[in-house]
PDB file of C-alpha atoms in Angstrom:
ATOM      1  CA  UNK A   1      18.302  74.392-134.582  1.00 48.00           C
ATOM      2  CA  UNK A   2      17.773  78.103-133.949  1.00 45.00           C
ATOM      3  CA  UNK A   3      16.194  77.307-130.551  1.00 52.00           C
ATOM      4  CA  UNK A   4      19.235  75.337-129.463  1.00 51.00           C
ATOM      5  CA  UNK A   5      21.675  78.188-130.174  1.00 47.00           C
ATOM      6  CA  UNK A   6      20.530  80.520-127.325  1.00 50.00           C
ATOM      7  CA  UNK A   7      20.752  77.562-124.892  1.00 50.00           C
ATOM      8  CA  UNK A   8      24.323  76.841-125.987  1.00 44.00           C
ATOM      9  CA  UNK A   9      25.248  80.479-125.476  1.00 44.00           C
ATOM     10  CA  UNK A  10      23.788  80.388-121.968  1.00 47.00           C
ATOM     11  CA  UNK A  11      25.815  77.301-121.032  1.00 45.00           C
ATOM     12  CA  UNK A  12      29.023  78.902-122.295  1.00 44.00           C
ATOM     13  CA  UNK A  13      28.256  82.065-120.318  1.00 49.00           C
ATOM     14  CA  UNK A  14      27.704  80.134-117.090  1.00 50.00           C
ATOM     15  CA  UNK A  15      30.982  78.250-117.554  1.00 48.00           C
ATOM     16  CA  UNK A  16      32.811  81.511-118.140  1.00 50.00           C
ATOM     17  CA  UNK A  17      31.355  82.992-114.962  1.00 48.00           C
ATOM     18  CA  UNK A  18      32.430  79.938-112.964  1.00 48.00           C
ATOM     19  CA  UNK A  19      35.986  80.178-114.280  1.00 49.00           C
ATOM     20  CA  UNK A  20      36.098  83.859-113.471  1.00 50.00           C
ATOM     21  CA  UNK A  21      34.875  83.255-109.923  1.00 48.00           C
ATOM     22  CA  UNK A  22      37.525  80.580-109.409  1.00 51.00           C
ATOM     23  CA  UNK A  23      40.246  82.872-110.657  1.00 46.00           C
ATOM     24  CA  UNK A  24      39.113  85.659-108.311  1.00 44.00           C
ATOM     25  CA  UNK A  25      39.100  83.211-105.356  1.00 47.00           C
ATOM     26  CA  UNK A  26      42.608  82.034-106.195  1.00 43.00           C
ATOM     27  CA  UNK A  27      43.820  85.622-106.313  1.00 41.00           C
ATOM     28  CA  UNK A  28      42.241  86.337-102.923  1.00 43.00           C
ATOM     29  CA  UNK A  29      43.598  83.191-101.267  1.00 44.00           C
ATOM     30  CA  UNK A  30      47.109  83.175-102.768  1.00 50.00           C
ATOM     31  CA  UNK A  31      48.484  86.256-100.940  1.00 49.00           C
ATOM     32  CA  UNK A  32      47.455  84.774 -97.561  1.00 53.00           C
ATOM     33  CA  UNK A  33      49.167  81.464 -98.358  1.00 48.00           C
ATOM     34  CA  UNK A  34      52.300  83.255 -99.522  1.00 45.00           C
ATOM     35  CA  UNK A  35      52.298  85.451 -96.422  1.00 51.00           C
ATOM     36  CA  UNK A  36      51.920  82.443 -94.098  1.00 46.00           C
ATOM     37  CA  UNK A  37      54.768  80.637 -95.850  1.00 46.00           C
ATOM     38  CA  UNK A  38      56.989  83.700 -95.613  1.00 49.00           C
ATOM     39  CA  UNK A  39      56.184  84.128 -91.887  1.00 51.00           C
ATOM     40  CA  UNK A  40      56.956  80.467 -91.167  1.00 51.00           C
ATOM     41  CA  UNK A  41      60.224  80.609 -93.057  1.00 57.00           C
ATOM     42  CA  UNK A  42      61.251  83.811 -91.262  1.00 64.00           C
ATOM     43  CA  UNK A  43      61.133  82.233 -87.757  1.00 82.00           C
ATOM     44  CA  UNK A  44      64.489  80.545 -87.243  1.00 91.00           C
ATOM     45  CA  UNK A  45      65.066  78.605 -84.032  1.00 95.00           C
ATOM     46  CA  UNK A  46      68.002  77.157 -82.145  1.00 96.00           C
ATOM     47  CA  UNK A  47      67.712  74.515 -79.400  1.00 97.00           C
ATOM     48  CA  UNK A  48      70.592  73.752 -77.022  1.00 97.00           C
ATOM     49  CA  UNK A  49      71.217  71.736 -73.850  1.00 98.00           C
ATOM     50  CA  UNK A  50      73.152  73.317 -70.997  1.00 97.00           C
ATOM     51  CA  UNK A  51      74.848  71.521 -68.093  1.00 97.00           C
ATOM     52  CA  UNK A  52      75.665  72.874 -64.638  1.00 97.00           C
ATOM     53  CA  UNK A  53      77.690  71.184 -61.893  1.00 96.00           C
ATOM     54  CA  UNK A  54      78.261  72.042 -58.231  1.00 95.00           C
ATOM     55  CA  UNK A  55      80.526  70.072 -55.894  1.00 94.00           C
ATOM     56  CA  UNK A  56      80.261  69.829 -52.120  1.00 93.00           C
ATOM     57  CA  UNK A  57      81.466  67.611 -49.288  1.00 92.00           C
ATOM     58  CA  UNK A  58      78.690  65.327 -47.963  1.00 93.00           C
ATOM     59  CA  UNK A  59      77.574  66.145 -44.438  1.00 92.00           C
ATOM     60  CA  UNK A  60      75.631  62.953 -43.687  1.00 94.00           C
ATOM     61  CA  UNK A  61      76.667  59.298 -43.522  1.00 94.00           C
ATOM     62  CA  UNK A  62      74.360  56.268 -43.617  1.00 94.00           C
ATOM     63  CA  UNK A  63      75.896  53.157 -42.081  1.00 93.00           C
ATOM     64  CA  UNK A  64      74.488  49.633 -41.961  1.00 94.00           C
ATOM     65  CA  UNK A  65      75.785  47.334 -39.251  1.00 94.00           C
ATOM     66  CA  UNK A  66      74.420  44.729 -36.899  1.00 96.00           C
ATOM     67  CA  UNK A  67      74.780  41.738 -34.627  1.00 97.00           C
ATOM     68  CA  UNK A  68      75.064  38.038 -35.473  1.00 96.00           C
ATOM     69  CA  UNK A  69      74.745  35.385 -32.749  1.00 96.00           C
ATOM     70  CA  UNK A  70      74.985  31.583 -32.716  1.00 96.00           C
ATOM     71  CA  UNK A  71      73.325  29.113 -30.368  1.00 97.00           C
ATOM     72  CA  UNK A  72      72.199  25.503 -30.289  1.00 95.00           C
ATOM     73  CA  UNK A  73      68.523  26.520 -30.466  1.00 96.00           C
ATOM     74  CA  UNK A  74      66.747  29.163 -32.485  1.00 96.00           C
ATOM     75  CA  UNK A  75      65.196  30.618 -29.337  1.00 96.00           C
ATOM     76  CA  UNK A  76      68.550  31.051 -27.627  1.00 97.00           C
ATOM     77  CA  UNK A  77      70.177  32.529 -30.764  1.00 96.00           C
ATOM     78  CA  UNK A  78      67.392  35.116 -31.001  1.00 96.00           C
ATOM     79  CA  UNK A  79      67.509  35.928 -27.259  1.00 97.00           C
ATOM     80  CA  UNK A  80      71.267  36.487 -27.347  1.00 97.00           C
ATOM     81  CA  UNK A  81      70.897  38.618 -30.465  1.00 97.00           C
ATOM     82  CA  UNK A  82      68.177  40.758 -28.913  1.00 97.00           C
ATOM     83  CA  UNK A  83      70.283  41.436 -25.827  1.00 97.00           C
ATOM     84  CA  UNK A  84      73.329  42.515 -27.843  1.00 96.00           C
ATOM     85  CA  UNK A  85      71.320  44.653 -30.270  1.00 96.00           C
ATOM     86  CA  UNK A  86      69.613  46.441 -27.390  1.00 97.00           C
ATOM     87  CA  UNK A  87      73.055  47.307 -26.033  1.00 96.00           C
ATOM     88  CA  UNK A  88      74.105  48.616 -29.461  1.00 97.00           C
ATOM     89  CA  UNK A  89      70.979  50.776 -29.798  1.00 97.00           C
ATOM     90  CA  UNK A  90      71.451  52.112 -26.263  1.00 97.00           C
ATOM     91  CA  UNK A  91      75.004  53.134 -27.198  1.00 96.00           C
ATOM     92  CA  UNK A  92      73.748  54.876 -30.363  1.00 96.00           C
ATOM     93  CA  UNK A  93      71.271  56.928 -28.340  1.00 96.00           C
ATOM     94  CA  UNK A  94      73.969  57.700 -25.775  1.00 96.00           C
ATOM     95  CA  UNK A  95      76.045  59.113 -28.654  1.00 94.00           C
ATOM     96  CA  UNK A  96      73.183  61.418 -29.663  1.00 94.00           C
ATOM     97  CA  UNK A  97      71.578  59.420 -32.481  1.00 96.00           C
ATOM     98  CA  UNK A  98      67.818  59.990 -32.491  1.00 96.00           C
ATOM     99  CA  UNK A  99      65.171  57.281 -32.901  1.00 96.00           C
ATOM    100  CA  UNK A 100      64.189  58.610 -36.340  1.00 96.00           C
ATOM    101  CA  UNK A 101      67.756  57.944 -37.541  1.00 97.00           C
ATOM    102  CA  UNK A 102      67.813  54.281 -36.471  1.00 97.00           C
ATOM    103  CA  UNK A 103      65.957  51.884 -38.763  1.00 96.00           C
ATOM    104  CA  UNK A 104      65.943  48.089 -38.696  1.00 95.00           C
ATOM    105  CA  UNK A 105      67.019  46.864 -42.141  1.00 93.00           C
ATOM    106  CA  UNK A 106      67.140  43.102 -41.551  1.00 93.00           C
ATOM    107  CA  UNK A 107      66.068  40.560 -38.954  1.00 94.00           C
ATOM    108  CA  UNK A 108      66.555  36.874 -39.704  1.00 96.00           C
ATOM    109  CA  UNK A 109      67.302  33.481 -38.193  1.00 96.00           C
ATOM    110  CA  UNK A 110      68.376  30.310 -39.987  1.00 94.00           C
ATOM    111  CA  UNK A 111      69.766  26.852 -39.164  1.00 94.00           C
ATOM    112  CA  UNK A 112      73.420  25.854 -39.406  1.00 91.00           C
ATOM    113  CA  UNK A 113      74.181  22.432 -40.813  1.00 89.00           C
ATOM    114  CA  UNK A 114      77.115  20.089 -40.431  1.00 84.00           C
ATOM    115  CA  UNK A 115      79.818  19.805 -43.049  1.00 79.00           C
ATOM    116  CA  UNK A 116      77.708  17.196 -44.877  1.00 75.00           C
ATOM    117  CA  UNK A 117      74.925  19.745 -45.402  1.00 70.00           C
ATOM    118  CA  UNK A 118      71.238  19.226 -44.578  1.00 73.00           C
ATOM    119  CA  UNK A 119      71.717  15.468 -44.673  1.00 74.00           C
ATOM    120  CA  UNK A 120      74.036  15.741 -41.670  1.00 72.00           C
ATOM    121  CA  UNK A 121      71.411  17.472 -39.572  1.00 84.00           C
ATOM    122  CA  UNK A 122      71.167  20.848 -37.846  1.00 90.00           C
ATOM    123  CA  UNK A 123      74.071  21.741 -35.563  1.00 91.00           C
ATOM    124  CA  UNK A 124      72.738  25.115 -34.375  1.00 95.00           C
ATOM    125  CA  UNK A 125      71.111  28.371 -35.340  1.00 96.00           C
ATOM    126  CA  UNK A 126      72.304  31.828 -36.281  1.00 96.00           C
ATOM    127  CA  UNK A 127      70.318  35.030 -35.727  1.00 97.00           C
ATOM    128  CA  UNK A 128      71.067  38.345 -37.409  1.00 96.00           C
ATOM    129  CA  UNK A 129      69.747  41.842 -36.783  1.00 97.00           C
ATOM    130  CA  UNK A 130      71.029  44.881 -38.672  1.00 96.00           C
ATOM    131  CA  UNK A 131      70.153  48.577 -38.604  1.00 96.00           C
ATOM    132  CA  UNK A 132      70.662  51.513 -40.938  1.00 96.00           C
ATOM    133  CA  UNK A 133      71.902  54.496 -38.946  1.00 96.00           C
ATOM    134  CA  UNK A 134      71.928  58.066 -40.256  1.00 96.00           C
ATOM    135  CA  UNK A 135      74.884  59.988 -38.836  1.00 95.00           C
ATOM    136  CA  UNK A 136      74.237  63.693 -39.355  1.00 94.00           C
ATOM    137  CA  UNK A 137      77.760  64.675 -38.354  1.00 91.00           C
ATOM    138  CA  UNK A 138      80.225  62.878 -40.625  1.00 90.00           C
ATOM    139  CA  UNK A 139      83.113  63.778 -38.328  1.00 87.00           C
ATOM    140  CA  UNK A 140      81.452  61.600 -35.672  1.00 88.00           C
ATOM    141  CA  UNK A 141      81.279  58.491 -37.860  1.00 90.00           C
ATOM    142  CA  UNK A 142      84.668  56.948 -37.072  1.00 90.00           C
ATOM    143  CA  UNK A 143      84.328  57.247 -33.302  1.00 91.00           C
ATOM    144  CA  UNK A 144      80.697  56.066 -33.421  1.00 92.00           C
ATOM    145  CA  UNK A 145      81.576  52.896 -35.304  1.00 92.00           C
ATOM    146  CA  UNK A 146      84.314  52.044 -32.835  1.00 92.00           C
ATOM    147  CA  UNK A 147      81.997  52.470 -29.868  1.00 94.00           C
ATOM    148  CA  UNK A 148      79.108  50.426 -31.294  1.00 94.00           C
ATOM    149  CA  UNK A 149      81.570  47.588 -32.009  1.00 94.00           C
ATOM    150  CA  UNK A 150      82.628  47.757 -28.370  1.00 94.00           C
ATOM    151  CA  UNK A 151      78.922  47.620 -27.469  1.00 95.00           C
ATOM    152  CA  UNK A 152      78.395  44.365 -29.388  1.00 94.00           C
ATOM    153  CA  UNK A 153      78.024  45.036 -33.135  1.00 95.00           C
ATOM    154  CA  UNK A 154      80.088  42.429 -34.997  1.00 94.00           C
ATOM    155  CA  UNK A 155      79.528  43.122 -38.688  1.00 92.00           C
ATOM    156  CA  UNK A 156      79.128  46.078 -41.015  1.00 91.00           C
ATOM    157  CA  UNK A 157      77.167  45.886 -44.286  1.00 87.00           C
ATOM    158  CA  UNK A 158      78.152  49.188 -45.914  1.00 88.00           C
ATOM    159  CA  UNK A 159      78.341  52.973 -45.791  1.00 91.00           C
ATOM    160  CA  UNK A 160      77.094  55.736 -48.085  1.00 92.00           C
ATOM    161  CA  UNK A 161      77.202  59.525 -48.023  1.00 93.00           C
ATOM    162  CA  UNK A 162      74.707  62.227 -48.897  1.00 92.00           C
ATOM    163  CA  UNK A 163      73.927  65.912 -48.433  1.00 93.00           C
ATOM    164  CA  UNK A 164      71.075  66.568 -46.041  1.00 92.00           C
ATOM    165  CA  UNK A 165      69.779  69.761 -47.665  1.00 92.00           C
ATOM    166  CA  UNK A 166      70.678  69.687 -51.390  1.00 93.00           C
ATOM    167  CA  UNK A 167      68.077  72.232 -52.608  1.00 94.00           C
ATOM    168  CA  UNK A 168      70.447  75.223 -52.546  1.00 95.00           C
ATOM    169  CA  UNK A 169      73.166  73.306 -54.391  1.00 95.00           C
ATOM    170  CA  UNK A 170      70.654  72.013 -56.952  1.00 95.00           C
ATOM    171  CA  UNK A 171      69.472  75.588 -57.604  1.00 96.00           C
ATOM    172  CA  UNK A 172      73.072  76.735 -58.107  1.00 97.00           C
ATOM    173  CA  UNK A 173      73.701  73.861 -60.550  1.00 96.00           C
ATOM    174  CA  UNK A 174      70.501  74.779 -62.434  1.00 97.00           C
ATOM    175  CA  UNK A 175      71.601  78.426 -62.730  1.00 97.00           C
ATOM    176  CA  UNK A 176      74.921  77.260 -64.150  1.00 98.00           C
ATOM    177  CA  UNK A 177      73.088  75.051 -66.626  1.00 97.00           C
ATOM    178  CA  UNK A 178      71.007  77.992 -67.885  1.00 97.00           C
ATOM    179  CA  UNK A 179      74.112  80.151 -68.277  1.00 98.00           C
ATOM    180  CA  UNK A 180      75.872  77.308 -70.083  1.00 98.00           C
ATOM    181  CA  UNK A 181      72.926  76.897 -72.450  1.00 98.00           C
ATOM    182  CA  UNK A 182      72.981  80.588 -73.372  1.00 97.00           C
ATOM    183  CA  UNK A 183      76.753  80.560 -73.926  1.00 97.00           C
ATOM    184  CA  UNK A 184      76.437  77.554 -76.220  1.00 97.00           C
ATOM    185  CA  UNK A 185      73.550  79.138 -78.121  1.00 97.00           C
ATOM    186  CA  UNK A 186      75.428  82.423 -78.603  1.00 97.00           C
ATOM    187  CA  UNK A 187      78.493  80.583 -79.912  1.00 97.00           C
ATOM    188  CA  UNK A 188      76.429  78.520 -82.360  1.00 96.00           C
ATOM    189  CA  UNK A 189      74.439  81.533 -83.540  1.00 96.00           C
ATOM    190  CA  UNK A 190      77.596  83.566 -84.115  1.00 95.00           C
ATOM    191  CA  UNK A 191      79.205  80.716 -86.023  1.00 95.00           C
ATOM    192  CA  UNK A 192      76.175  80.571 -88.323  1.00 92.00           C
ATOM    193  CA  UNK A 193      76.069  84.333 -88.914  1.00 94.00           C
ATOM    194  CA  UNK A 194      72.998  84.970 -86.746  1.00 94.00           C
ATOM    195  CA  UNK A 195      72.183  86.487 -83.360  1.00 94.00           C
ATOM    196  CA  UNK A 196      70.064  85.257 -80.476  1.00 95.00           C
ATOM    197  CA  UNK A 197      66.687  86.912 -80.132  1.00 94.00           C
ATOM    198  CA  UNK A 198      64.066  85.682 -77.659  1.00 94.00           C
ATOM    199  CA  UNK A 199      63.879  82.610 -75.471  1.00 95.00           C
ATOM    200  CA  UNK A 200      60.917  80.520 -76.596  1.00 95.00           C
ATOM    201  CA  UNK A 201      60.999  77.556 -74.199  1.00 96.00           C
ATOM    202  CA  UNK A 202      63.066  76.246 -71.311  1.00 97.00           C
ATOM    203  CA  UNK A 203      62.740  72.908 -69.521  1.00 97.00           C
ATOM    204  CA  UNK A 204      64.803  70.893 -67.071  1.00 97.00           C
ATOM    205  CA  UNK A 205      66.026  67.470 -68.116  1.00 94.00           C
ATOM    206  CA  UNK A 206      65.200  65.232 -65.172  1.00 85.00           C
ATOM    207  CA  UNK A 207      66.903  61.863 -64.760  1.00 72.00           C
ATOM    208  CA  UNK A 208      66.006  59.113 -62.330  1.00 47.00           C
ATOM    209  CA  UNK A 209      69.177  59.404 -60.298  1.00 43.00           C
ATOM    210  CA  UNK A 210      71.336  62.451 -59.702  1.00 46.00           C
ATOM    211  CA  UNK A 211      74.882  61.872 -60.966  1.00 41.00           C
ATOM    212  CA  UNK A 212      77.336  61.648 -58.086  1.00 43.00           C
ATOM    213  CA  UNK A 213      81.120  61.627 -58.118  1.00 39.00           C
ATOM    214  CA  UNK A 214      83.135  60.792 -55.016  1.00 38.00           C
ATOM    215  CA  UNK A 215      86.670  61.977 -54.572  1.00 37.00           C
ATOM    216  CA  UNK A 216      88.781  61.399 -51.472  1.00 34.00           C
ATOM    217  CA  UNK A 217      89.414  64.996 -50.468  1.00 36.00           C
ATOM    218  CA  UNK A 218      88.058  65.195 -46.933  1.00 35.00           C
ATOM    219  CA  UNK A 219      88.634  62.952 -43.944  1.00 38.00           C
ATOM    220  CA  UNK A 220      86.541  62.897 -40.782  1.00 39.00           C
ATOM    221  CA  UNK A 221      88.671  63.682 -37.774  1.00 38.00           C
ATOM    222  CA  UNK A 222      88.529  62.204 -34.314  1.00 42.00           C
ATOM    223  CA  UNK A 223      89.173  58.773 -32.838  1.00 49.00           C
ATOM    224  CA  UNK A 224      88.088  55.585 -34.546  1.00 62.00           C
ATOM    225  CA  UNK A 225      88.259  54.393 -38.141  1.00 69.00           C
ATOM    226  CA  UNK A 226      89.263  57.045 -40.687  1.00 78.00           C
ATOM    227  CA  UNK A 227      86.179  58.018 -42.691  1.00 82.00           C
ATOM    228  CA  UNK A 228      86.484  59.782 -46.046  1.00 83.00           C
ATOM    229  CA  UNK A 229      83.189  61.311 -47.254  1.00 86.00           C
ATOM    230  CA  UNK A 230      84.848  62.565 -50.428  1.00 86.00           C
ATOM    231  CA  UNK A 231      83.112  65.083 -52.679  1.00 89.00           C
ATOM    232  CA  UNK A 232      79.654  64.830 -54.210  1.00 91.00           C
ATOM    233  CA  UNK A 233      78.898  66.331 -57.611  1.00 92.00           C
ATOM    234  CA  UNK A 234      75.353  67.587 -58.228  1.00 94.00           C
ATOM    235  CA  UNK A 235      74.552  67.972 -61.931  1.00 95.00           C
ATOM    236  CA  UNK A 236      71.543  69.640 -63.564  1.00 96.00           C
ATOM    237  CA  UNK A 237      70.643  69.990 -67.266  1.00 97.00           C
ATOM    238  CA  UNK A 238      68.230  72.301 -69.093  1.00 97.00           C
ATOM    239  CA  UNK A 239      67.009  72.453 -72.683  1.00 98.00           C
ATOM    240  CA  UNK A 240      66.437  75.927 -74.109  1.00 98.00           C
ATOM    241  CA  UNK A 241      65.035  77.090 -77.467  1.00 97.00           C
ATOM    242  CA  UNK A 242      65.811  80.582 -78.806  1.00 97.00           C
ATOM    243  CA  UNK A 243      64.665  82.454 -81.895  1.00 96.00           C
ATOM    244  CA  UNK A 244      67.367  83.857 -84.187  1.00 95.00           C
ATOM    245  CA  UNK A 245      67.573  87.163 -85.960  1.00 91.00           C
TER     246      UNK A 245
END
C-alpha cells in the first residue's frame, strides 16, 4: 500500500504539468487569434459597378445587295447572272470601292416549278449572287446604291452601320465608367458614415456584344436614296472595390 502511494503522487504531478502546459499554450495562442479577428473585422470594403457611355455618328456602312436572273436552263441563268454581277463589281471599283471591301455573301441556283409545284415539272431556273460591300464614306452610300442598281443589281438584303476605329471612343467610355464608379462609391460611403480609402481591385465587365443605340440624327447627303446612319452608343462597365475608413 505504501509503495503505491508514491506512484499515485507521480501520476497526479504529471497530469498537473500537462494541464499547466496546455494553459500556457492557450495563453500564447489566444492573443494571435484575437489580433487576427480584430484585423479582419477592421477591413471594411465596398464594391460598385460604374457605367460609361459615349455616342458618335457611324462612319462606315455595310450593304448587302446582288443580282437575280431567270432562264430556262441552269447554265443560262448562271451565265446571265455572272455577266450582270461583273458589271456591278466593275461599277463598285469605278466608285472607289477596294477589293478588300467587296465580299461574296451568297451564290446559289435553284429550279422554278409550275403552279402545281414539283409535280408540274421545272419551268426554269433562277440564279442569285449577292455581295457585302463596306462603304467607308457613309455620305457616298445613297449615290453608290443608285449607281449599282443602274449597273444591274436588282435586290438589296440589308444595311448596317459601324465605326471603323472605335478604340478611342471605347477608352473614353471606360474612363467615364471609372469616374462613375468612384462617384457611386463616394455617395454610398458618405451615406453609411464612412469614407473611401484605397482602391483594392478594378476589372472591366466584358459582354459578348457592345450595346448599340441608333437614333436618326444624321443623314448622308448627295444624290441617291437618303441614308440615315443615326447615332451609335458605345457602353463600357467596370467593377471596383474600395476599402473604407
